Amino acid sequence: QVQLQESGPGLVKPSETLSLTCTVSGGSVSSYYWSWIRQPPGKGLEWIGYIYDSGSTNYNPSLKSRVTISEDTSKNEVSLKVRSVTAGDTAVYYCARHHFIAATGTGWFDPWGQGTLVTVSS
Amino acid sequence: SYVLTQPPSVSVAPGKTARVTCGGTNIGIKSVHWYQQKPGQAPILVIYYDSDRPSGIPERFSGSKSGNTATLTISRVEAGDEADYYCQVWDASSDRHWVFGGGTKLTVL
């Protein structure tokens, strides 16, 4: 079964770029859609964006100007970059397999990685 | 952008039935998915496509929709069901992205 593990720096300075990696085991990254989702401390979930077909992406309009999601099929990894971060980007960041049904446009997330906390602070 | 509204909290005694609601405009024509999140853990999918259960999720968990409200029902509630529950849909408007409700804290008394 597919398992996901996020990794990356736990502390990022304001105005810098947040970079995270999601390592996928038990399945190929090129076979599925993959999403990033974040959760500020004590708050709810926010979808960031997804990638599929080794390069096609779709982003949350509220973050689109600052976010890039990419894949490395040789390493079976999905990556997230968020530029020009502020304290408002402090959150637990999750990667998840995105079950996207193109015919209806619906989709759900399963499974999820354990998440990684990123704090934006100087 | 599309908004899903959930009650902040729901309380229920062990063995009773808990109902967590999720409201949204025209939610009746959308597919609703539900997640359970225990403290310090990642969310897990408990209901997809309104009422389908992934393998490994107890039959006590069920989903339904009526009008502008979707409902997650947990029968014979156990202490281990205490968690935050989130609903989620796809926003088919010009934004075209995936939306979560604000979450409901289920407390088992």
XYZ file of C-alpha atoms in Angstrom:
231
model
C 0.000 0.000 0.000
C 1.062 3.560 -0.645
C 2.893 5.365 2.146
C 3.960 9.008 2.209
C 6.657 10.795 4.203
C 7.175 14.546 4.225
C 10.560 16.080 4.962
C 12.223 19.475 4.984
C 13.373 22.350 7.197
C 11.215 23.001 10.225
C 12.147 26.696 10.360
C 12.112 29.209 7.508
C 12.828 32.936 7.678
C 10.252 35.472 6.477
C 10.532 36.375 2.770
C 12.463 33.175 2.037
C 11.298 30.027 0.219
C 9.761 27.043 1.980
C 10.821 23.758 0.349
C 9.392 20.351 1.257
C 9.674 16.868 -0.198
C 7.188 13.999 -0.073
C 8.725 10.566 -0.568
C 6.301 7.963 -1.878
C 6.687 4.246 -1.264
C 4.471 1.392 -2.408
C 3.479 3.110 -5.638
C 4.794 5.223 -8.486
C 4.393 8.997 -8.378
C 3.749 8.981 -12.114
C 0.652 6.819 -11.711
C -1.438 9.111 -9.521
C -2.419 12.657 -8.614
C -0.644 14.104 -5.556
C -1.756 17.016 -3.427
C -0.270 19.223 -0.760
C -2.531 20.356 2.086
C -1.636 22.504 5.070
C -3.046 23.137 8.545
C -2.060 26.176 10.651
C -1.715 25.347 14.360
C -5.148 24.902 15.904
C -6.934 25.628 12.635
C -8.509 23.807 9.710
C -7.261 22.283 6.484
C -6.354 24.193 3.320
C -5.709 22.558 -0.056
C -2.580 24.005 -1.684
C -2.422 22.266 -5.044
C -1.837 19.055 -6.953
C 0.385 17.562 -9.632
C -0.233 14.713 -12.051
C 1.067 13.232 -15.219
C 4.617 14.214 -14.205
C 4.048 17.905 -14.600
C 0.479 19.083 -14.915
C -0.543 21.164 -11.927
C -3.504 22.969 -10.381
C -3.199 25.399 -7.485
C -5.438 27.059 -4.921
C -6.083 30.523 -6.364
C -5.227 32.102 -3.013
C -1.671 30.679 -3.181
C -1.113 30.276 -6.914
C 1.293 33.188 -7.309
C 3.706 31.817 -4.682
C 3.495 28.024 -5.056
C 5.205 25.452 -7.258
C 4.629 21.694 -7.063
C 6.914 19.339 -8.982
C 7.766 15.654 -9.305
C 11.010 13.682 -9.497
C 10.068 10.281 -10.892
C 13.619 8.956 -10.525
C 13.410 9.489 -6.763
C 9.648 8.842 -6.518
C 9.210 12.213 -4.837
C 6.814 15.143 -4.991
C 8.049 18.587 -3.958
C 6.460 21.822 -2.756
C 7.917 25.311 -2.858
C 6.242 28.351 -1.328
C 7.985 31.638 -2.048
C 8.055 34.851 -0.011
C 6.728 33.214 3.141
C 5.252 35.092 6.090
C 4.139 34.038 9.553
C 0.789 33.179 7.975
C 2.458 30.258 6.206
C 3.308 28.588 9.517
C 1.515 25.249 9.405
C 1.741 21.491 9.338
C 2.184 20.544 5.689
C 0.773 17.245 4.450
C 1.126 15.424 1.172
C -1.640 13.070 0.118
C -2.650 10.914 -2.795
C -5.448 12.691 -4.609
C -8.146 10.408 -5.993
C -9.363 12.669 -8.788
C -12.352 11.633 -10.869
C -12.042 13.661 -14.061
C -15.535 12.816 -15.324
C -17.190 14.517 -12.355
C -14.375 16.732 -11.088
C -14.659 15.379 -7.601
C -11.787 13.963 -5.626
C -10.679 12.930 -2.173
C -7.386 12.512 -0.339
C -6.160 9.124 0.843
C -3.710 8.255 2.245
C -1.956 11.199 3.918
C 1.593 11.520 5.103
C 2.230 12.154 8.790
C 2.828 15.843 8.108
C 5.699 18.171 8.914
C 5.524 21.399 10.900
C 7.072 24.437 9.255
C 7.476 27.588 11.322
C 8.158 30.922 9.653
C 10.160 33.101 12.007
C 13.303 35.175 12.045
C -15.294 31.131 -3.103
C -17.289 28.163 -1.900
C -17.859 27.828 1.869
C -18.637 24.687 3.869
C -20.120 25.323 7.305
C -19.691 22.889 10.196
C -20.641 23.291 13.872
C -17.489 23.870 15.947
C -18.388 21.140 18.390
C -20.669 18.174 18.981
C -20.931 16.189 22.216
C -22.315 12.700 22.653
C -22.431 10.016 25.335
C -20.781 6.661 24.683
C -23.072 4.223 22.905
C -25.232 6.986 21.470
C -25.370 8.360 17.925
C -23.387 11.423 16.846
C -24.302 13.529 13.845
C -21.879 16.013 12.329
C -23.355 18.342 9.725
C -21.781 20.149 6.786
C -23.702 22.891 4.995
C -23.071 24.485 1.649
C -24.925 25.983 -1.291
C -26.092 23.255 -3.665
C -24.153 20.652 -1.710
C -26.784 18.176 -2.890
C -25.178 18.114 -6.326
C -21.636 17.741 -5.022
C -19.803 14.681 -3.788
C -18.917 15.059 -0.102
C -15.986 13.382 1.596
C -15.266 13.157 5.352
C -12.027 12.919 7.356
C -11.272 12.075 10.972
C -8.274 13.723 12.639
C -7.115 12.762 16.113
C -4.755 15.075 18.057
C -1.246 15.083 16.658
C -2.170 12.803 13.777
C -2.820 13.197 10.071
C -6.407 13.102 8.825
C -7.783 9.786 7.612
C -10.600 9.320 5.125
C -13.730 7.848 6.718
C -16.385 8.518 4.026
C -16.062 9.261 0.307
C -18.626 9.832 -2.428
C -21.187 10.945 0.197
C -21.678 7.536 1.793
C -18.979 5.039 0.788
C -16.632 3.689 3.450
C -12.973 2.897 2.721
C -11.827 -0.536 3.762
C -11.008 -0.677 7.450
C -13.541 1.973 8.484
C -16.202 0.540 10.816
C -19.783 0.247 9.615
C -20.712 2.568 12.489
C -19.592 5.441 10.244
C -22.076 6.500 7.567
C -22.754 9.523 5.380
C -25.858 11.084 3.886
C -27.146 14.260 2.269
C -30.447 16.126 2.374
C -31.081 19.520 0.857
C -28.125 21.819 1.497
C -26.686 19.664 4.271
C -24.440 16.611 4.358
C -24.255 14.560 7.544
C -21.671 12.215 8.987
C -23.350 9.810 11.400
C -21.418 7.769 13.932
C -23.475 5.061 15.604
C -22.683 3.439 18.946
C -20.044 6.072 19.649
C -16.870 4.937 21.385
C -14.269 6.921 23.311
C -11.847 6.340 20.441
C -14.107 8.282 18.074
C -13.247 11.536 19.835
C -11.579 13.624 17.141
C -11.987 16.503 14.722
C -14.082 15.747 11.648
C -13.813 17.647 8.357
C -16.036 17.591 5.288
C -14.603 18.317 1.834
C -15.951 18.964 -1.672
C -14.742 20.150 -5.054
C -15.585 23.771 -5.832
C -16.798 23.717 -9.415
C -16.977 27.492 -9.698
C -14.389 29.578 -11.477
C -11.984 28.833 -8.615
C -12.088 25.106 -9.372
C -10.348 23.819 -6.299
C -10.903 21.559 -3.306
C -12.538 23.013 -0.178
C -12.655 21.807 3.435
C -15.165 22.687 6.101
C -13.900 24.360 9.228
C -14.017 21.143 11.222
C -16.121 19.821 14.116
C -14.679 18.677 17.422
C -16.517 15.535 18.544
C -16.368 15.089 22.318
C -17.359 11.783 23.875
C -18.778 12.542 27.317
